[in-house]
mmCIF file of C-alpha atoms in Angstrom:
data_model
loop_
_atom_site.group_PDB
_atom_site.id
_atom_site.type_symbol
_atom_site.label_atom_id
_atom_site.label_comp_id
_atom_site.label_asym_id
_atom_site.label_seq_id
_atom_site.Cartn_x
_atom_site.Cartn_y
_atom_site.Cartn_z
ATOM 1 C CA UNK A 1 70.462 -24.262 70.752
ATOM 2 C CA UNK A 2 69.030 -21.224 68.886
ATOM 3 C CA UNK A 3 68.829 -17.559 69.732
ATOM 4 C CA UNK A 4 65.377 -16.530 70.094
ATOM 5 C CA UNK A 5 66.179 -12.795 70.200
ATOM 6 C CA UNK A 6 67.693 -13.378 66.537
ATOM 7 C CA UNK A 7 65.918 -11.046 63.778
ATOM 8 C CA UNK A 8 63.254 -12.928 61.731
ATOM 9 C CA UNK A 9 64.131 -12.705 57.811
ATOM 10 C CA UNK A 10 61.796 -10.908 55.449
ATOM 11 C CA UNK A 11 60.619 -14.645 54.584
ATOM 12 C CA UNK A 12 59.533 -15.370 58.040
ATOM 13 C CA UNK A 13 57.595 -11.957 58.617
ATOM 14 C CA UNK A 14 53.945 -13.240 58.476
ATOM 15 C CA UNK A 15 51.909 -10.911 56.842
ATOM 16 C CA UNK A 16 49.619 -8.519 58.802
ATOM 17 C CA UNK A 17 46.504 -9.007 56.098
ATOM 18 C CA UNK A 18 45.023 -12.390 55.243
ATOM 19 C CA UNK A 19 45.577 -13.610 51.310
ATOM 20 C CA UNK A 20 41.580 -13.218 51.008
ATOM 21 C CA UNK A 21 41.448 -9.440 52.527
ATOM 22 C CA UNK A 22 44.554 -8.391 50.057
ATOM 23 C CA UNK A 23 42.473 -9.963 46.900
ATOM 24 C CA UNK A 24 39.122 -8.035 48.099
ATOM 25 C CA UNK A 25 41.401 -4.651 48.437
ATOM 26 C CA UNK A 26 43.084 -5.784 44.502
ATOM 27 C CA UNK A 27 39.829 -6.359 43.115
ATOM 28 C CA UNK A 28 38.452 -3.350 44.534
ATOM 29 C CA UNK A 29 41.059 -0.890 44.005
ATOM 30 C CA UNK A 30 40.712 -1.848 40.366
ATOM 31 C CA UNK A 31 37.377 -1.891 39.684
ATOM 32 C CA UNK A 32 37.072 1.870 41.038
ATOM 33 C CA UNK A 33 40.325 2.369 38.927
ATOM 34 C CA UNK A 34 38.206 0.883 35.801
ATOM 35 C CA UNK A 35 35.263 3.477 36.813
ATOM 36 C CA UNK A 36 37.460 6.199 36.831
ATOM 37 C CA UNK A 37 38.858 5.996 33.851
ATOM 38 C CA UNK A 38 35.421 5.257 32.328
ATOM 39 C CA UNK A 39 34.086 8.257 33.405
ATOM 40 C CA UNK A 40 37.413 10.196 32.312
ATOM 41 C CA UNK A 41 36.517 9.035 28.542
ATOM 42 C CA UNK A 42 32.952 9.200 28.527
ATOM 43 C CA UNK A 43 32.923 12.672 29.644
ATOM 44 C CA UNK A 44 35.825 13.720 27.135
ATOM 45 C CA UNK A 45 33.391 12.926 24.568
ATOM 46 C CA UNK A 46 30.466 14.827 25.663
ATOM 47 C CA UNK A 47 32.728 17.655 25.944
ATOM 48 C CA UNK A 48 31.553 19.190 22.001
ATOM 49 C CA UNK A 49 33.799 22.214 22.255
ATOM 50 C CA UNK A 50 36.788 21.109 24.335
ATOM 51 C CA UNK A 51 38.725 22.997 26.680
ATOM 52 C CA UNK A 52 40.561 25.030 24.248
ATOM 53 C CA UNK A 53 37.358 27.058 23.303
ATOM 54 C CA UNK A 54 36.463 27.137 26.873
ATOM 55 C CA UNK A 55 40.084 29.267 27.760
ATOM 56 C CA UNK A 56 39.325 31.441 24.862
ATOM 57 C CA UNK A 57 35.715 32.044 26.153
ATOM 58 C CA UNK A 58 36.848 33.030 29.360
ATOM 59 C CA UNK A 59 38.148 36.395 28.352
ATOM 60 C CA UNK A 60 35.066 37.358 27.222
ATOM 61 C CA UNK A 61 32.980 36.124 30.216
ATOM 62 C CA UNK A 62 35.681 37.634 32.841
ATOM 63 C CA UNK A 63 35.349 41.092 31.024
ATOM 64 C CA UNK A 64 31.176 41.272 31.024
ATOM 65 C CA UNK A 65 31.380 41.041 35.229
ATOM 66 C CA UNK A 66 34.666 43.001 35.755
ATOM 67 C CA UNK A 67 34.593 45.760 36.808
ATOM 68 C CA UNK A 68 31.698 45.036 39.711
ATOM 69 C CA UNK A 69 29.479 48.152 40.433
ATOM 70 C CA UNK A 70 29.776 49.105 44.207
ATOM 71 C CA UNK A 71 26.883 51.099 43.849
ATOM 72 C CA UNK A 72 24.657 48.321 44.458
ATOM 73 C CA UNK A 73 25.866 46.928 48.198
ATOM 74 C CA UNK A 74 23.769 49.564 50.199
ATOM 75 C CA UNK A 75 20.542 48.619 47.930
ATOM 76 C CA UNK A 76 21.232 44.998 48.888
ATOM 77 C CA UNK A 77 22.021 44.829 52.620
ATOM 78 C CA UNK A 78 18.359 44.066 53.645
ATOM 79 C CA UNK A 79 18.582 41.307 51.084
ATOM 80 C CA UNK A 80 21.419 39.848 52.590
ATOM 81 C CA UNK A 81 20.181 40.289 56.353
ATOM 82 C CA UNK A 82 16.963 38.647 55.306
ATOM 83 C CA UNK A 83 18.850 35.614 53.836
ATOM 84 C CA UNK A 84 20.893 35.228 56.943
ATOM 85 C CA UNK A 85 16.921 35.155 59.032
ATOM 86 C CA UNK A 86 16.014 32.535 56.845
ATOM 87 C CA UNK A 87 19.200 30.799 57.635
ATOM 88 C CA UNK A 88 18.384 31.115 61.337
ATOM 89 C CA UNK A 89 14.842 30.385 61.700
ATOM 90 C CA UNK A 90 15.307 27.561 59.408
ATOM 91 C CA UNK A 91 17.916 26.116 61.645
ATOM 92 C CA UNK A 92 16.267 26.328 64.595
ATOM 93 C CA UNK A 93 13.165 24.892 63.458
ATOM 94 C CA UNK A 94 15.029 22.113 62.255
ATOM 95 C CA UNK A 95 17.247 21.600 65.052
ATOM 96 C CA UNK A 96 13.966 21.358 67.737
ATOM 97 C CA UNK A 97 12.419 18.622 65.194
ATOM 98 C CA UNK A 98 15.512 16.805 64.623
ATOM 99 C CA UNK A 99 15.553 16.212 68.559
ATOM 100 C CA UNK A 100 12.765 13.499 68.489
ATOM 101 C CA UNK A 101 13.663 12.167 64.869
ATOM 102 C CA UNK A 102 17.419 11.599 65.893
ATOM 103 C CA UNK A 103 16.305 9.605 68.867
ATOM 104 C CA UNK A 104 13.646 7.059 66.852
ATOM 105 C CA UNK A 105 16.068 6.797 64.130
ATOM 106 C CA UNK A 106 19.044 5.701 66.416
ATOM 107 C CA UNK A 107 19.226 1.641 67.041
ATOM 108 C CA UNK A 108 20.720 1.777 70.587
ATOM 109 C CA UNK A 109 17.780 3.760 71.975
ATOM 110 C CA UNK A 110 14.880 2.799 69.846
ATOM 111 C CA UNK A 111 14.312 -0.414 70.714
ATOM 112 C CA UNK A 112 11.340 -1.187 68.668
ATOM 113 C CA UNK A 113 12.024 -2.124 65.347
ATOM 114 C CA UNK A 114 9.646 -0.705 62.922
ATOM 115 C CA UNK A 115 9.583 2.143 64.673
ATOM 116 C CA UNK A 116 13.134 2.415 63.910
ATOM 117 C CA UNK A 117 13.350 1.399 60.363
ATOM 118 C CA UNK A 118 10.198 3.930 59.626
ATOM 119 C CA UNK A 119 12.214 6.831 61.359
ATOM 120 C CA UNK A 120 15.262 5.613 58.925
ATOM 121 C CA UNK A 121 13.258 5.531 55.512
ATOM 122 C CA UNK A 122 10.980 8.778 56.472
ATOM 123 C CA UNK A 123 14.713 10.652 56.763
ATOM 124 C CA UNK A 124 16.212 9.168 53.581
ATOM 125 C CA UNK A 125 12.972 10.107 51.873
ATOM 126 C CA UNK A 126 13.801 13.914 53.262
ATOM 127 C CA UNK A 127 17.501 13.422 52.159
ATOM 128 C CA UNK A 128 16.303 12.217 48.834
ATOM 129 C CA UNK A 129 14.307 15.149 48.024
ATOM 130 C CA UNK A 130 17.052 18.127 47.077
ATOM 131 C CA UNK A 131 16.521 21.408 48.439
ATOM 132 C CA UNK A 132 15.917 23.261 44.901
ATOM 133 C CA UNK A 133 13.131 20.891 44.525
ATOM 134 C CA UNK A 134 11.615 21.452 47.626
ATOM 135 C CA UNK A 135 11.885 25.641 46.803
ATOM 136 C CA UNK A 136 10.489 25.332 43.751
ATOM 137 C CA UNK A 137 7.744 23.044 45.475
ATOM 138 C CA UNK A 138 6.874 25.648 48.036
ATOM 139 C CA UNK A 139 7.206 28.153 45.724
ATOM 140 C CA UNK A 140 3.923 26.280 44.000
ATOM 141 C CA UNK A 141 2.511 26.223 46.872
ATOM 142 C CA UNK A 142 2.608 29.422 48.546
ATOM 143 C CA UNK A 143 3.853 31.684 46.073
ATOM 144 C CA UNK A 144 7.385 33.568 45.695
ATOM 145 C CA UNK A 145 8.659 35.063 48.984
ATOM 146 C CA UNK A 146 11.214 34.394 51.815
ATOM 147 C CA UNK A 147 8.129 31.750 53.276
ATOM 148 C CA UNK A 148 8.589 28.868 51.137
ATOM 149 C CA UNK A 149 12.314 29.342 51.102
ATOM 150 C CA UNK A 150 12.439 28.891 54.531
ATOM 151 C CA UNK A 151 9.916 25.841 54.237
ATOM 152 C CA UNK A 152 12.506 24.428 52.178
ATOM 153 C CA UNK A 153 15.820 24.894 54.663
ATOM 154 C CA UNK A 154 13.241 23.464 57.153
ATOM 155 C CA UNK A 155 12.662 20.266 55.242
ATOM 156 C CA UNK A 156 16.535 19.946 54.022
ATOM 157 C CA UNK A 157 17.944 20.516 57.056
ATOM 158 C CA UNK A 158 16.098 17.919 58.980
ATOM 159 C CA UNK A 159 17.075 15.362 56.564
ATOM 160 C CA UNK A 160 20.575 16.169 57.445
ATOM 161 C CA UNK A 161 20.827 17.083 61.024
ATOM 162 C CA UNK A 162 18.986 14.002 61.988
ATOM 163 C CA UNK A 163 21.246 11.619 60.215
ATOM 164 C CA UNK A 164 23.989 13.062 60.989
ATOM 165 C CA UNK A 165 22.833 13.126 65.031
ATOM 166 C CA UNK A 166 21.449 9.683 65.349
ATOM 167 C CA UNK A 167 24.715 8.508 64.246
ATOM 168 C CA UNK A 168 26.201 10.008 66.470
ATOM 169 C CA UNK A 169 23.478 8.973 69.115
ATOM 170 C CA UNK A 170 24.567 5.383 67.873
ATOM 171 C CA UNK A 171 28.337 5.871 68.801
ATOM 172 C CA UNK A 172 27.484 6.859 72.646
ATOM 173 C CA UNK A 173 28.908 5.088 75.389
ATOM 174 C CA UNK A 174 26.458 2.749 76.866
ATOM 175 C CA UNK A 175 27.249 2.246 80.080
ATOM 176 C CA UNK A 176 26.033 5.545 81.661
ATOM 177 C CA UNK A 177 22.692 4.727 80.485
ATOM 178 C CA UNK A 178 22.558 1.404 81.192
ATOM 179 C CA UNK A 179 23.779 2.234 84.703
ATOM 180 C CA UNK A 180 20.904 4.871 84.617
ATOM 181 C CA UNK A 181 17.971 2.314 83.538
ATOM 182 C CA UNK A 182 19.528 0.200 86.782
ATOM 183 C CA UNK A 183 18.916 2.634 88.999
ATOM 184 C CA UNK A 184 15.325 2.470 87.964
ATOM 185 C CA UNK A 185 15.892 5.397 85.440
ATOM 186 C CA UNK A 186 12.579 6.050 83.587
ATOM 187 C CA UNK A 187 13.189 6.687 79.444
ATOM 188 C CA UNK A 188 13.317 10.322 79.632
ATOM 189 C CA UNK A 189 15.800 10.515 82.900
ATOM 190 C CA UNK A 190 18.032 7.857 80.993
ATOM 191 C CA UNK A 191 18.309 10.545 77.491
ATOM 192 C CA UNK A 192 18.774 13.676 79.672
ATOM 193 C CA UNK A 193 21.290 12.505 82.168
ATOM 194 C CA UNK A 194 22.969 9.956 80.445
ATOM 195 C CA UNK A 195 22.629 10.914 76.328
ATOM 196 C CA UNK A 196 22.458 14.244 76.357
ATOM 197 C CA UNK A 197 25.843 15.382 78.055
ATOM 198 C CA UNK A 198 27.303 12.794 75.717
ATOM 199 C CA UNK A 199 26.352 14.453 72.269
ATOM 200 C CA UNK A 200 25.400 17.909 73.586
ATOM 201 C CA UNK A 201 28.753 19.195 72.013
ATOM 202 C CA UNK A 202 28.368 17.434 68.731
ATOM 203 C CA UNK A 203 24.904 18.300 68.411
ATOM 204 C CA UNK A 204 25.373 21.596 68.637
ATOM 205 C CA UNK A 205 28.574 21.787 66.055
ATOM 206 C CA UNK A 206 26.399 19.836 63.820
ATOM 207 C CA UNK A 207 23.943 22.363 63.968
ATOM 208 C CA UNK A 208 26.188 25.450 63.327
ATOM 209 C CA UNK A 209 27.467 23.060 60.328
ATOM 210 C CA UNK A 210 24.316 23.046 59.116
ATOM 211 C CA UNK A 211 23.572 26.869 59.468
ATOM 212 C CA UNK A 212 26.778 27.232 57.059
ATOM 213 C CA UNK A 213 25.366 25.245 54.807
ATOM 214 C CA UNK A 214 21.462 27.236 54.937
ATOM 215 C CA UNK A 215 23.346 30.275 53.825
ATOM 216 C CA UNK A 216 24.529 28.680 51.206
ATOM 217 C CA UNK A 217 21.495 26.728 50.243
ATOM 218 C CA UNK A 218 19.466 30.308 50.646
ATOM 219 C CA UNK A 219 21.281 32.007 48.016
ATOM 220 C CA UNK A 220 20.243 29.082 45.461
ATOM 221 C CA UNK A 221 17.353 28.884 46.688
ATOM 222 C CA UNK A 222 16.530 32.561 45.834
ATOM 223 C CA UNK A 223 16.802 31.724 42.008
ATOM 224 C CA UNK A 224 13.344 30.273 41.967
ATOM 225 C CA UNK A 225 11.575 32.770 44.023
ATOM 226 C CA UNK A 226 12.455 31.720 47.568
ATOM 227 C CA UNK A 227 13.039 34.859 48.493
ATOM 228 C CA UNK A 228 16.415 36.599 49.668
ATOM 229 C CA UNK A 229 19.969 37.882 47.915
ATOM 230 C CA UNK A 230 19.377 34.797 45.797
ATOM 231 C CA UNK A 231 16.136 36.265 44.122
ATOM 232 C CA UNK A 232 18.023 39.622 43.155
ATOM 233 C CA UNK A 233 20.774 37.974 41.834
ATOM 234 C CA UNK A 234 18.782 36.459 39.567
ATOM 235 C CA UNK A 235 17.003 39.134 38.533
ATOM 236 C CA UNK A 236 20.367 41.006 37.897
ATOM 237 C CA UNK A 237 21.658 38.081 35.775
ATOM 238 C CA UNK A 238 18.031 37.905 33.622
ATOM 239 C CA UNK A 239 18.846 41.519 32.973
ATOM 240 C CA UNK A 240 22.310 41.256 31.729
ATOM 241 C CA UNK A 241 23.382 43.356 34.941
ATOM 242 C CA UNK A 242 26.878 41.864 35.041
ATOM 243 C CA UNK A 243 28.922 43.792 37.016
ATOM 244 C CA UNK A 244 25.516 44.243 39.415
ATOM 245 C CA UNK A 245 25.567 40.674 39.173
ATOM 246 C CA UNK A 246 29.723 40.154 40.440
ATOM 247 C CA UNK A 247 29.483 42.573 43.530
ATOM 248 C CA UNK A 248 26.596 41.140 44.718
ATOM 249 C CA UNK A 249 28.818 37.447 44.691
ATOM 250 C CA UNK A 250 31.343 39.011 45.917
ATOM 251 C CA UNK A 251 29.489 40.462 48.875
ATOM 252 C CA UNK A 252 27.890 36.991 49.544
ATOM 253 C CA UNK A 253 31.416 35.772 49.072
ATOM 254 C CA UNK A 254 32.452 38.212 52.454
ATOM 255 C CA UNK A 255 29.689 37.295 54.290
ATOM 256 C CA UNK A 256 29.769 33.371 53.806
ATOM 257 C CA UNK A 257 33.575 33.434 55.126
ATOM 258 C CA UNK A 258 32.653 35.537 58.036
ATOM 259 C CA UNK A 259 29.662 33.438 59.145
ATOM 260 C CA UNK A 260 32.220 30.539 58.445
ATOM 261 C CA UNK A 261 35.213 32.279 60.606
ATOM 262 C CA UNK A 262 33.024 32.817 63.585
ATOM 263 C CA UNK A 263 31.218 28.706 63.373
ATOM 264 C CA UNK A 264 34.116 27.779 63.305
ATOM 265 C CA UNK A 265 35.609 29.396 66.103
ATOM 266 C CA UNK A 266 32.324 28.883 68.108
ATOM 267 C CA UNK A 267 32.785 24.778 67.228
ATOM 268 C CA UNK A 268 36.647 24.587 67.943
ATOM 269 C CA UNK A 269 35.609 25.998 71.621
ATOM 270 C CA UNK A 270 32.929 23.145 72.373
ATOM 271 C CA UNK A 271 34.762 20.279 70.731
#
């Protein structure tokens, strides 16, 4: 009679992967190993001075910036408050349009197909379009100023906020609103007492996400006349105003981990 409680050998272990899943994972794992490696070498050779001429050039870059002239932060404080209302108007524009969007472009609540699959392309057509493009764009259209800029974060943000929320739409829990349509639950009774205490949280640390990311996308966007600390800095650095140039990063520097600090504070407390 054998002992049943008696340790299986390393022979008799069956394996916790299937021979066809481990040869998917090989083949895989090599071919991004191959494409790797191929863009390792094909960028080594585009690289005409190398990286010693790059450390040598450094010096001499490093000393044109340093040292930065504090002289110029009072001048640019309005700049810097105006980029941080683009920011915000631009987020909150996008966050009321994403509403609607996020719902057509989620499968579990819109039901209708087409309508679905046009939400989907419309929004990968906005996330297609990159947000220097759209400035420069809007820029055409209306002229330089802090308008088109915030055009721009408008149309940007929406691409993003909307993906981002109609997957997470997607990953809901279903049985509150199916319990909801049950009890004879019209559409909009189902989203606002079922859906929306589900993703309330989310949505709103999505948004905040996304408001880092406008301040960001402000300051570039100022290089092509979109208005805010972006457009001075430009100016500075078409001027050879160098140390100009390095307080004003360094001041966007401060105020991007401060507006950082306090999202993320604000996200850890409704998550």
């Amino acid at each position: 009679m054998t002992n049943s409680k008696q340790p299986l050998s390393k022979k008799e272990i069956p394996s916790l992967y299937p021979a066809k899943t481990k040869m998917q994972v090989t083949v895989i794992f090599f071919v991004v190993l191959a494409m790797y490696l191929y863009s390792m070498i094909s960028t080594q050779q585009q690289m005409t001075s190398g990286f010693g001429n790059a450390l040598s050039n450094m010096g001499q870059v490093i000393e044109k910036f340093f040292p930065p002239n504090p002289s110029v932060i009072m001048p640019i404080l309005p700049a810097i408050i105006e980029t941080i209302q683009m920011a915000i108007i631009a987020t909150t524009v996008a966050a009321l349009f994403t509403v609607p969007l996020s719902l057509l472009a989620a499968r579990n609540i819109t039901t209708v197909k087409p309508l679905y699959y046009i939400s989907r392309t419309f929004l990968n057509i906005l996330r297609t379009i990159p947000d220097l493009v759209l400035a420069v764009i809007f820029v055409g259209l209306f002229g330089i100023g802090v308008f088109p800029g915030i055009l721009a974060l408008i149309v940007f943000s929406i691409g993003i906020l909307a993906k981002l929320i109609s997957e997470t739409i997607e990953a809901v829990d279903m049985n509150p609103l199916e319990a909801m349509r049950a009890s004879g639950g019209n559409v909009f009774q189902v989203i606002w007492y079922a859906l929306v205490p589900q993703v309330l949280p989310q949505f709103t640390s999505l948004v905040l996400y996304v408001f880092e990311i406008n301040i960001r996308a402000s300051l570039v966007l100022g290089l092509v006349g979109a208005g805010g600390i972006g457009l001075i800095l430009n100016q500075q650095l078409q001027f050879y105003n160098y140390p100009n140039a390095m307080m004003i990063i360094i001041v966007i520097f401060v105020v991007v981990i401060i507006i950082e600090y306090i999202s993320t504070k604000i996200r850890e407390a409704l998550l």
